[in-house]
């Protein structure tokens, strides 16, 4: 069962609620998705209900999450699931990040987390994080990462304050609907579906890596 082993080890160490979140993202809160087999969905939901995740269950979860990255424009012809690092770069580019291919994984992770979740990234509730990651304008490519990042007086990258970050997403929701429809019209449906999974997956893993890092 091929999956990103470094992320597998990370999920084995974190609180189970973080795995619960990723299962909800993958299974659309248990409703299932067309590209997700019912047997894998049932396995993951059963382990979630029991709050006892096996190595096999986590491997299935990661493989499915990584395979959704193959539905993007660039990777549609890939036969193997994409690595987390490749998905990270793809999501960073989708959020209109700068120098996505030149920056380190750590730099991209911080920019994704801070721009989407703001300074309160560790305390923002799951629903709010998921909602921001799957906001239609974010999925359609209208999110401007740099507009949601700041540098403090020590030259350290930070996110917007809780109030400013929330206000930014309120403003994003007010983006003209006609522009969104026009953009979505040229985006393949499977690609849009993929980003509704890939963005929250990458953002959550990036957040977990920052939480477990000695230096945030």
Backbone as numpy.savetxt, mean C-alpha at the origin, in Angstrom:
# Nx Ny Nz CAx CAy CAz Cx Cy Cz
6.38 -22.23 -2.54 5.52 -21.04 -2.54 6.41 -19.79 -2.54
6.57 -19.17 -3.71 7.45 -18.02 -3.82 6.80 -16.76 -3.25
7.54 -16.08 -2.38 7.10 -14.80 -1.85 8.34 -14.09 -1.31
8.20 -12.84 -0.95 9.33 -12.07 -0.45 9.63 -12.51 0.99
10.73 -13.23 1.16 11.06 -13.83 2.46 11.33 -12.80 3.55
11.90 -11.66 3.18 12.17 -10.63 4.18 10.87 -10.07 4.75
9.86 -9.92 3.90 8.56 -9.43 4.36 7.84 -10.53 5.14
8.04 -11.78 4.73 7.46 -12.91 5.46 7.94 -12.90 6.90
9.24 -12.73 7.08 9.81 -12.70 8.43 9.28 -11.51 9.23
9.07 -10.40 8.55 8.54 -9.21 9.21 7.13 -9.49 9.73
6.29 -10.11 8.91 4.91 -10.39 9.32 4.83 -11.40 10.45
5.84 -12.24 10.56 5.86 -13.22 11.65 6.15 -12.56 13.00
6.76 -11.36 12.95 7.18 -10.70 14.18 6.19 -9.65 14.68
5.40 -9.08 13.78 4.51 -7.98 14.18 3.21 -8.51 14.79
2.49 -7.61 15.43 1.19 -7.96 16.01 0.25 -8.47 14.92
-0.56 -9.46 15.26 -1.45 -10.09 14.27 -2.44 -9.11 13.65
-2.72 -7.99 14.32 -3.68 -7.03 13.75 -3.16 -6.46 12.44
-1.84 -6.43 12.27 -1.28 -5.92 11.02 -1.47 -6.92 9.89
-1.44 -8.21 10.22 -1.73 -9.25 9.22 -3.22 -9.22 8.90
-4.03 -9.00 9.93 -5.49 -8.89 9.72 -5.80 -7.82 8.68
-5.12 -6.69 8.80 -5.33 -5.56 7.89 -5.02 -5.96 6.45
-3.89 -6.65 6.24 -3.50 -7.05 4.90 -4.47 -8.08 4.32
-5.01 -8.94 5.17 -6.01 -9.90 4.69 -7.27 -9.18 4.28
-7.67 -8.18 5.05 -8.85 -7.39 4.68 -8.65 -6.69 3.35
-7.44 -6.16 3.14 -7.13 -5.49 1.87 -7.21 -6.47 0.71
-6.60 -7.64 0.88 -6.57 -8.63 -0.20 -7.95 -9.20 -0.50
-8.72 -9.49 0.54 -10.02 -10.15 0.35 -11.19 -9.18 0.26
-10.89 -7.87 0.26 -11.94 -6.85 0.24 -12.89 -7.07 1.40
-12.30 -7.08 2.59 -13.05 -7.29 3.84 -13.84 -8.59 3.85
-13.25 -9.62 3.24 -13.87 -10.94 3.26 -14.84 -11.19 2.13
-15.10 -10.20 1.31 -16.05 -10.37 0.21 -15.46 -11.13 -0.97
-14.14 -11.17 -1.06 -13.49 -11.88 -2.15 -13.27 -10.99 -3.36
-12.37 -11.41 -4.21 -12.07 -10.69 -5.46 -12.02 -11.70 -6.59
-12.29 -11.24 -7.80 -12.35 -12.14 -8.96 -11.06 -12.90 -9.17
-9.93 -12.25 -8.95 -8.63 -12.88 -9.20 -8.12 -13.70 -8.01
-8.90 -13.76 -6.95 -8.49 -14.49 -5.74 -9.29 -15.78 -5.62
-8.60 -16.91 -5.57 -9.31 -18.19 -5.48 -10.04 -18.30 -4.15
-11.18 -18.96 -4.19 -12.00 -19.09 -2.98 -11.29 -19.91 -1.91
-10.47 -20.89 -2.33 -9.78 -21.74 -1.35 -8.75 -20.94 -0.56
-8.02 -20.05 -1.24 -7.03 -19.22 -0.54 -7.74 -18.20 0.34
-8.82 -17.62 -0.18 -9.58 -16.66 0.62 -10.08 -17.33 1.89
-10.63 -18.53 1.76 -11.17 -19.24 2.93 -10.07 -19.57 3.93
-8.90 -19.98 3.43 -7.78 -20.29 4.32 -7.38 -19.07 5.12
-7.24 -17.93 4.44 -6.79 -16.71 5.11 -7.84 -16.22 6.12
-9.10 -16.28 5.75 -10.16 -15.83 6.66 -10.28 -16.75 7.87
-10.01 -18.04 7.65 -10.06 -19.00 8.77 -8.93 -18.71 9.75
-7.74 -18.46 9.23 -6.61 -18.17 10.12 -6.81 -16.82 10.81
-7.43 -15.89 10.11 -7.71 -14.59 10.74 -8.70 -14.77 11.90
-9.72 -15.58 11.69 -10.73 -15.82 12.73 -10.10 -16.50 13.95
-9.16 -17.38 13.70 -8.51 -18.11 14.79 -7.34 -17.30 15.39
-6.93 -16.23 14.67 -5.79 -15.42 15.10 -4.55 -16.28 15.32
-4.38 -17.22 14.40 -3.22 -18.10 14.44 -2.74 -18.28 13.01
-1.69 -17.54 12.65 -1.22 -17.56 11.28 -0.09 -18.56 11.09
-0.27 -19.44 10.12 0.74 -20.44 9.80 1.71 -19.89 8.76
2.83 -20.56 8.61 3.80 -20.17 7.60 3.17 -20.24 6.21
2.41 -21.30 5.96 1.74 -21.46 4.67 0.74 -20.34 4.42
-0.03 -19.99 5.43 -1.02 -18.93 5.28 -0.37 -17.61 4.94
0.71 -17.28 5.64 1.41 -16.02 5.38 2.05 -16.01 3.99
2.55 -17.17 3.57 3.15 -17.26 2.24 2.09 -17.04 1.15
0.92 -17.64 1.35 -0.18 -17.43 0.40 -0.58 -15.96 0.35
-0.67 -15.36 1.51 -1.06 -13.95 1.61 -0.08 -13.07 0.83
1.20 -13.25 1.09 2.21 -12.42 0.42 2.28 -12.68 -1.07
2.19 -13.94 -1.46 2.26 -14.24 -2.90 1.11 -13.57 -3.64
-0.09 -13.66 -3.07 -1.26 -13.05 -3.72 -1.10 -11.54 -3.80
-0.64 -10.92 -2.71 -0.45 -9.47 -2.70 0.61 -9.06 -3.72
1.68 -9.84 -3.81 2.74 -9.52 -4.76 2.29 -9.75 -6.21
1.44 -10.74 -6.43 0.97 -11.02 -7.79 0.09 -9.91 -8.33
-0.62 -9.22 -7.45 -1.47 -8.13 -7.92 -0.63 -7.03 -8.57
0.64 -6.91 -8.17 1.51 -5.93 -8.79 1.76 -6.22 -10.25
1.56 -7.45 -10.68 1.77 -7.82 -12.06 0.69 -7.31 -12.98
-0.35 -6.69 -12.44 -1.43 -6.15 -13.27 -1.20 -4.70 -13.68
-0.07 -4.12 -13.22 0.22 -2.75 -13.62 0.68 -2.71 -15.07
0.71 -1.54 -15.67 1.10 -1.41 -17.07 2.47 -2.02 -17.35
3.43 -1.71 -16.50 4.80 -2.12 -16.74 4.98 -3.62 -16.60
4.24 -4.22 -15.66 4.52 -5.60 -15.31 3.46 -6.60 -15.76
2.60 -6.20 -16.67 1.46 -7.04 -17.03 1.89 -8.38 -17.63
3.09 -8.47 -18.20 3.53 -9.70 -18.83 4.43 -10.55 -17.94
4.61 -10.13 -16.70 5.44 -10.91 -15.78 4.68 -12.18 -15.37
5.39 -13.30 -15.28 4.77 -14.56 -14.88 4.96 -14.85 -13.40
5.93 -14.18 -12.78 6.21 -14.38 -11.36 5.75 -13.17 -10.55
5.41 -13.38 -9.28 5.02 -12.24 -8.44 6.18 -11.27 -8.29
5.88 -9.99 -8.27 6.92 -8.98 -8.16 7.44 -8.90 -6.74
8.71 -8.58 -6.59 9.29 -8.42 -5.26 8.72 -7.16 -4.61
8.81 -7.11 -3.29 8.35 -5.93 -2.57 9.08 -4.68 -3.05
10.38 -4.80 -3.29 11.17 -3.65 -3.72 10.67 -3.10 -5.06
10.30 -3.99 -5.98 9.76 -3.55 -7.28 8.41 -2.87 -7.10
7.58 -3.45 -6.24 6.26 -2.86 -5.98 6.40 -1.51 -5.30
7.37 -1.41 -4.41 7.64 -0.15 -3.71 7.96 0.95 -4.71
8.83 0.66 -5.65 9.20 1.65 -6.68 7.99 2.01 -7.54
7.19 1.02 -7.89 6.01 1.26 -8.72 5.01 2.16 -8.01
4.78 1.90 -6.72 3.84 2.72 -5.95 4.39 4.13 -5.77
5.68 4.24 -5.50 6.32 5.56 -5.35 6.11 6.38 -6.62
6.28 5.77 -7.77 6.06 6.45 -9.05 4.59 6.80 -9.22
3.69 5.90 -8.82 2.25 6.14 -8.95 1.83 7.35 -8.14
2.49 7.57 -7.01 2.17 8.72 -6.16 2.94 9.97 -6.59
3.53 9.89 -7.78 4.27 11.01 -8.37 5.49 11.41 -7.55
6.15 10.38 -7.01 7.39 10.63 -6.29 8.51 10.98 -7.25
9.55 11.62 -6.74 10.68 12.05 -7.56 11.84 11.05 -7.44
12.49 10.77 -8.57 13.65 9.87 -8.61 13.36 8.51 -8.00
12.24 7.93 -8.39 11.82 6.64 -7.80 12.85 5.53 -7.98
13.53 5.52 -9.10 14.48 4.44 -9.36 15.85 4.70 -8.72
16.11 5.93 -8.32 17.42 6.27 -7.76 17.45 6.19 -6.24
16.32 6.41 -5.59 16.28 6.45 -4.13 16.33 5.05 -3.53
16.79 4.96 -2.30 16.83 3.68 -1.60 15.42 3.29 -1.18
15.24 2.02 -0.85 13.93 1.55 -0.38 13.50 2.35 0.85
14.44 2.59 1.75 14.13 3.31 2.98 13.63 4.72 2.68
14.26 5.40 1.75 13.83 6.76 1.38 12.42 6.74 0.80
12.17 5.80 -0.09 10.84 5.71 -0.71 9.78 5.34 0.31
10.11 4.47 1.24 9.16 4.07 2.27 8.75 5.27 3.13
9.73 6.03 3.55 9.45 7.20 4.39 8.59 8.22 3.63
8.89 8.43 2.38 8.12 9.41 1.60 6.68 8.94 1.39
6.49 7.66 1.14 5.15 7.12 0.97 4.34 7.24 2.25
4.94 6.80 3.35 4.24 6.81 4.65 3.93 8.23 5.11
4.92 9.10 5.06 4.71 10.48 5.53 3.73 11.23 4.63
3.79 11.04 3.33 2.91 11.78 2.43 1.46 11.31 2.53
1.25 10.03 2.71 -0.12 9.51 2.80 -0.72 9.66 4.20
0.09 9.47 5.24 -0.44 9.41 6.60 -0.06 10.59 7.50
0.85 11.45 7.05 1.22 12.61 7.84 2.06 12.28 9.07
2.24 13.27 9.93 3.06 13.10 11.13 2.47 12.08 12.10
1.16 11.89 12.03 0.50 10.95 12.95 0.42 9.55 12.35
1.39 9.17 11.52 1.34 7.90 10.79 1.24 6.68 11.70
1.79 6.78 12.90 1.75 5.62 13.80 0.41 5.46 14.52
-0.33 6.54 14.65 -1.59 6.48 15.39 -2.84 6.55 14.51
-2.66 6.83 13.22 -3.81 6.89 12.32 -4.47 5.52 12.27
-5.81 5.48 12.39 -6.49 4.19 12.44 -6.48 3.49 11.09
-6.69 2.17 11.13 -6.64 1.35 9.93 -7.59 1.83 8.84
-8.80 2.16 9.22 -9.80 2.59 8.25 -9.33 3.84 7.49
-8.79 4.78 8.22 -8.33 6.03 7.60 -7.16 5.78 6.66
-6.24 4.91 7.08 -5.09 4.59 6.22 -5.56 3.93 4.92
-6.45 2.98 5.05 -6.96 2.26 3.88 -7.72 3.22 2.96
-8.52 4.08 3.58 -9.31 5.03 2.80 -8.41 5.97 2.00
-7.34 6.43 2.61 -6.42 7.33 1.91 -5.70 6.62 0.76
-5.30 5.38 1.01 -4.57 4.63 -0.01 -5.43 4.28 -1.22
-6.73 4.15 -1.01 -7.62 3.74 -2.09 -8.52 4.86 -2.58
-8.26 6.09 -2.12 -8.98 7.25 -2.63 -8.86 7.24 -4.15
-9.97 7.46 -4.85 -9.98 7.33 -6.32 -8.95 8.22 -6.99
-8.70 9.41 -6.45 -7.70 10.30 -7.05 -6.29 9.78 -6.85
-6.06 9.08 -5.73 -4.76 8.47 -5.48 -4.54 7.34 -6.48
-5.53 6.47 -6.61 -5.44 5.34 -7.54 -5.30 5.81 -8.98
-5.95 6.93 -9.31 -5.90 7.46 -10.68 -4.63 8.23 -10.98
-3.80 8.49 -9.95 -2.52 9.16 -10.19 -2.52 10.66 -9.99
-3.54 11.20 -9.30 -3.62 12.64 -9.07 -2.94 13.08 -7.78
-2.49 12.12 -6.96 -1.86 12.45 -5.69 -0.46 13.02 -5.95
-0.14 14.14 -5.33 1.16 14.77 -5.48 1.95 14.61 -4.18
2.81 13.62 -4.16 3.57 13.30 -2.96 4.30 14.50 -2.36
4.98 15.26 -3.18 5.79 16.37 -2.68 4.96 17.45 -1.99
3.70 17.57 -2.36 2.83 18.56 -1.72 2.47 18.16 -0.29
2.73 16.91 0.05 2.36 16.40 1.37 3.57 16.02 2.21
4.72 16.57 1.84 5.94 16.32 2.59 6.56 17.65 3.02
7.25 17.63 4.15 7.92 18.82 4.66 9.30 18.44 5.19
10.18 19.42 5.29 11.50 19.25 5.89 11.53 20.10 7.15
11.86 19.50 8.30 11.87 20.26 9.55 13.12 21.13 9.65
13.26 21.85 10.76 14.38 22.79 10.91 15.73 22.10 11.04
15.70 20.76 11.18 16.95 20.01 11.24 17.27 19.35 9.90
16.42 19.64 8.92 16.64 19.07 7.60 16.14 17.65 7.44
15.25 17.23 8.36 14.73 15.87 8.34 13.36 15.84 7.67
13.15 14.83 6.83 11.88 14.69 6.13 10.77 14.34 7.11
9.65 15.04 7.04 8.49 14.76 7.89 7.21 14.90 7.07
6.11 14.46 7.65 4.82 14.62 6.99 4.11 15.84 7.52
2.94 16.11 6.94 2.13 17.23 7.41 1.56 16.93 8.78
1.14 17.96 9.49 0.47 17.77 10.78 -0.82 17.00 10.54
-1.41 16.46 11.60 -2.64 15.69 11.48 -3.74 16.51 10.80
-3.89 17.77 11.21 -4.93 18.63 10.64 -4.65 18.95 9.17
-3.40 19.28 8.86 -3.04 19.62 7.48 -3.15 18.41 6.56
-2.75 17.25 7.06 -2.82 16.03 6.27 -4.28 15.67 5.96
-5.14 15.78 6.97 -6.56 15.50 6.77 -7.16 16.48 5.77
-6.78 17.76 5.90 -7.30 18.79 5.00 -6.86 18.53 3.56
-5.65 18.02 3.39 -5.13 17.74 2.04 -5.97 16.68 1.35
-6.43 15.69 2.12 -7.25 14.65 1.50 -8.69 15.11 1.28
-9.16 16.04 2.09 -10.46 16.63 1.83 -10.41 17.40 0.51
-9.32 18.14 0.31 -9.14 18.90 -0.92 -9.02 17.96 -2.12
-8.36 16.81 -1.91 -8.19 15.85 -2.99 -9.54 15.30 -3.44
-10.44 15.11 -2.48 -11.77 14.58 -2.82 -12.60 15.58 -3.61
-12.20 16.85 -3.56 -12.94 17.88 -4.27 -12.43 18.09 -5.69
-11.45 17.27 -6.09 -10.91 17.37 -7.44 -12.04 17.12 -8.44
-12.10 17.87 -9.53 -13.20 17.74 -10.51 -13.46 16.31 -10.95
-14.68 15.87 -10.79 -15.04 14.49 -11.13 -14.81 14.18 -12.60
-15.00 15.18 -13.47 -14.83 14.95 -14.91 -13.40 14.57 -15.24
-12.44 15.16 -14.53 -11.03 14.83 -14.78 -10.73 13.40 -14.35
-11.35 12.98 -13.26 -11.13 11.63 -12.76 -11.71 10.61 -13.73
-12.93 10.86 -14.18 -13.58 9.95 -15.11 -12.77 9.83 -16.39
-12.25 10.96 -16.87 -11.45 10.98 -18.09 -10.20 10.12 -17.93
-9.55 10.25 -16.78 -8.33 9.47 -16.54 -8.64 8.00 -16.36
-9.65 7.70 -15.56 -10.01 6.32 -15.32 -10.46 5.63 -16.60
-10.97 6.43 -17.54 -11.44 5.87 -18.79 -10.33 5.25 -19.60
-9.09 5.71 -19.41 -7.97 5.17 -20.16 -7.14 4.19 -19.33
-7.59 3.95 -18.10 -6.89 2.99 -17.24 -7.64 1.67 -17.27
-6.93 0.60 -17.59 -7.54 -0.71 -17.61 -8.12 -1.03 -16.24
-9.29 -1.63 -16.23 -9.98 -1.90 -14.95 -9.12 -2.76 -14.02
-8.43 -3.74 -14.56 -7.61 -4.62 -13.72 -6.45 -3.87 -13.09
-5.94 -2.85 -13.81 -4.85 -2.04 -13.27 -5.35 -1.23 -12.08
-6.53 -0.62 -12.21 -7.11 0.13 -11.11 -7.36 -0.76 -9.91
-7.85 -1.96 -10.16 -8.09 -2.91 -9.08 -6.77 -3.29 -8.40
-5.73 -3.46 -9.21 -4.43 -3.83 -8.65 -3.91 -2.76 -7.71
-4.02 -1.49 -8.10 -3.50 -0.42 -7.25 -4.32 -0.25 -5.98
-5.57 -0.65 -5.99 -6.38 -0.59 -4.76 -5.90 -1.63 -3.75
-5.08 -2.54 -4.20 -4.48 -3.54 -3.31 -3.00 -3.22 -3.08
-2.31 -2.90 -4.17 -0.87 -2.69 -4.09 -0.50 -1.47 -3.25
-1.21 -0.36 -3.41 -0.87 0.85 -2.66 -1.02 0.64 -1.15
-2.19 0.14 -0.67 -2.29 -0.07 0.78 -1.34 -1.16 1.29
-1.05 -2.16 0.46 -0.11 -3.21 0.86 1.28 -2.62 1.07
1.79 -1.91 0.08 3.13 -1.33 0.16 3.21 -0.29 1.28
2.19 0.55 1.38 2.20 1.59 2.42 2.21 0.96 3.81
1.48 -0.14 3.98 1.41 -0.78 5.29 2.74 -1.46 5.64
3.31 -2.17 4.68 4.60 -2.82 4.93 5.68 -1.77 5.19
5.64 -0.67 4.43 6.60 0.41 4.65 6.46 0.96 6.07
5.24 1.12 6.52 4.98 1.61 7.87 5.51 0.62 8.91
5.28 -0.67 8.70 5.76 -1.69 9.64 7.28 -1.70 9.70
7.93 -1.54 8.57 9.39 -1.51 8.56 9.91 -0.29 9.31
9.22 0.83 9.19 9.62 2.02 9.93 9.38 1.85 11.43
8.28 1.19 11.79 7.97 0.97 13.20 8.97 0.04 13.88
9.46 -0.93 13.11 10.37 -1.91 13.70 11.84 -1.50 13.53
12.05 -0.38 12.83 13.42 0.09 12.66 13.89 0.81 13.91
15.18 0.74 14.17 15.73 1.41 15.35 15.73 2.93 15.17
15.72 3.35 13.90 15.78 4.77 13.63 14.64 5.16 12.69
13.68 5.93 13.20 12.55 6.41 12.40 12.85 7.81 11.90
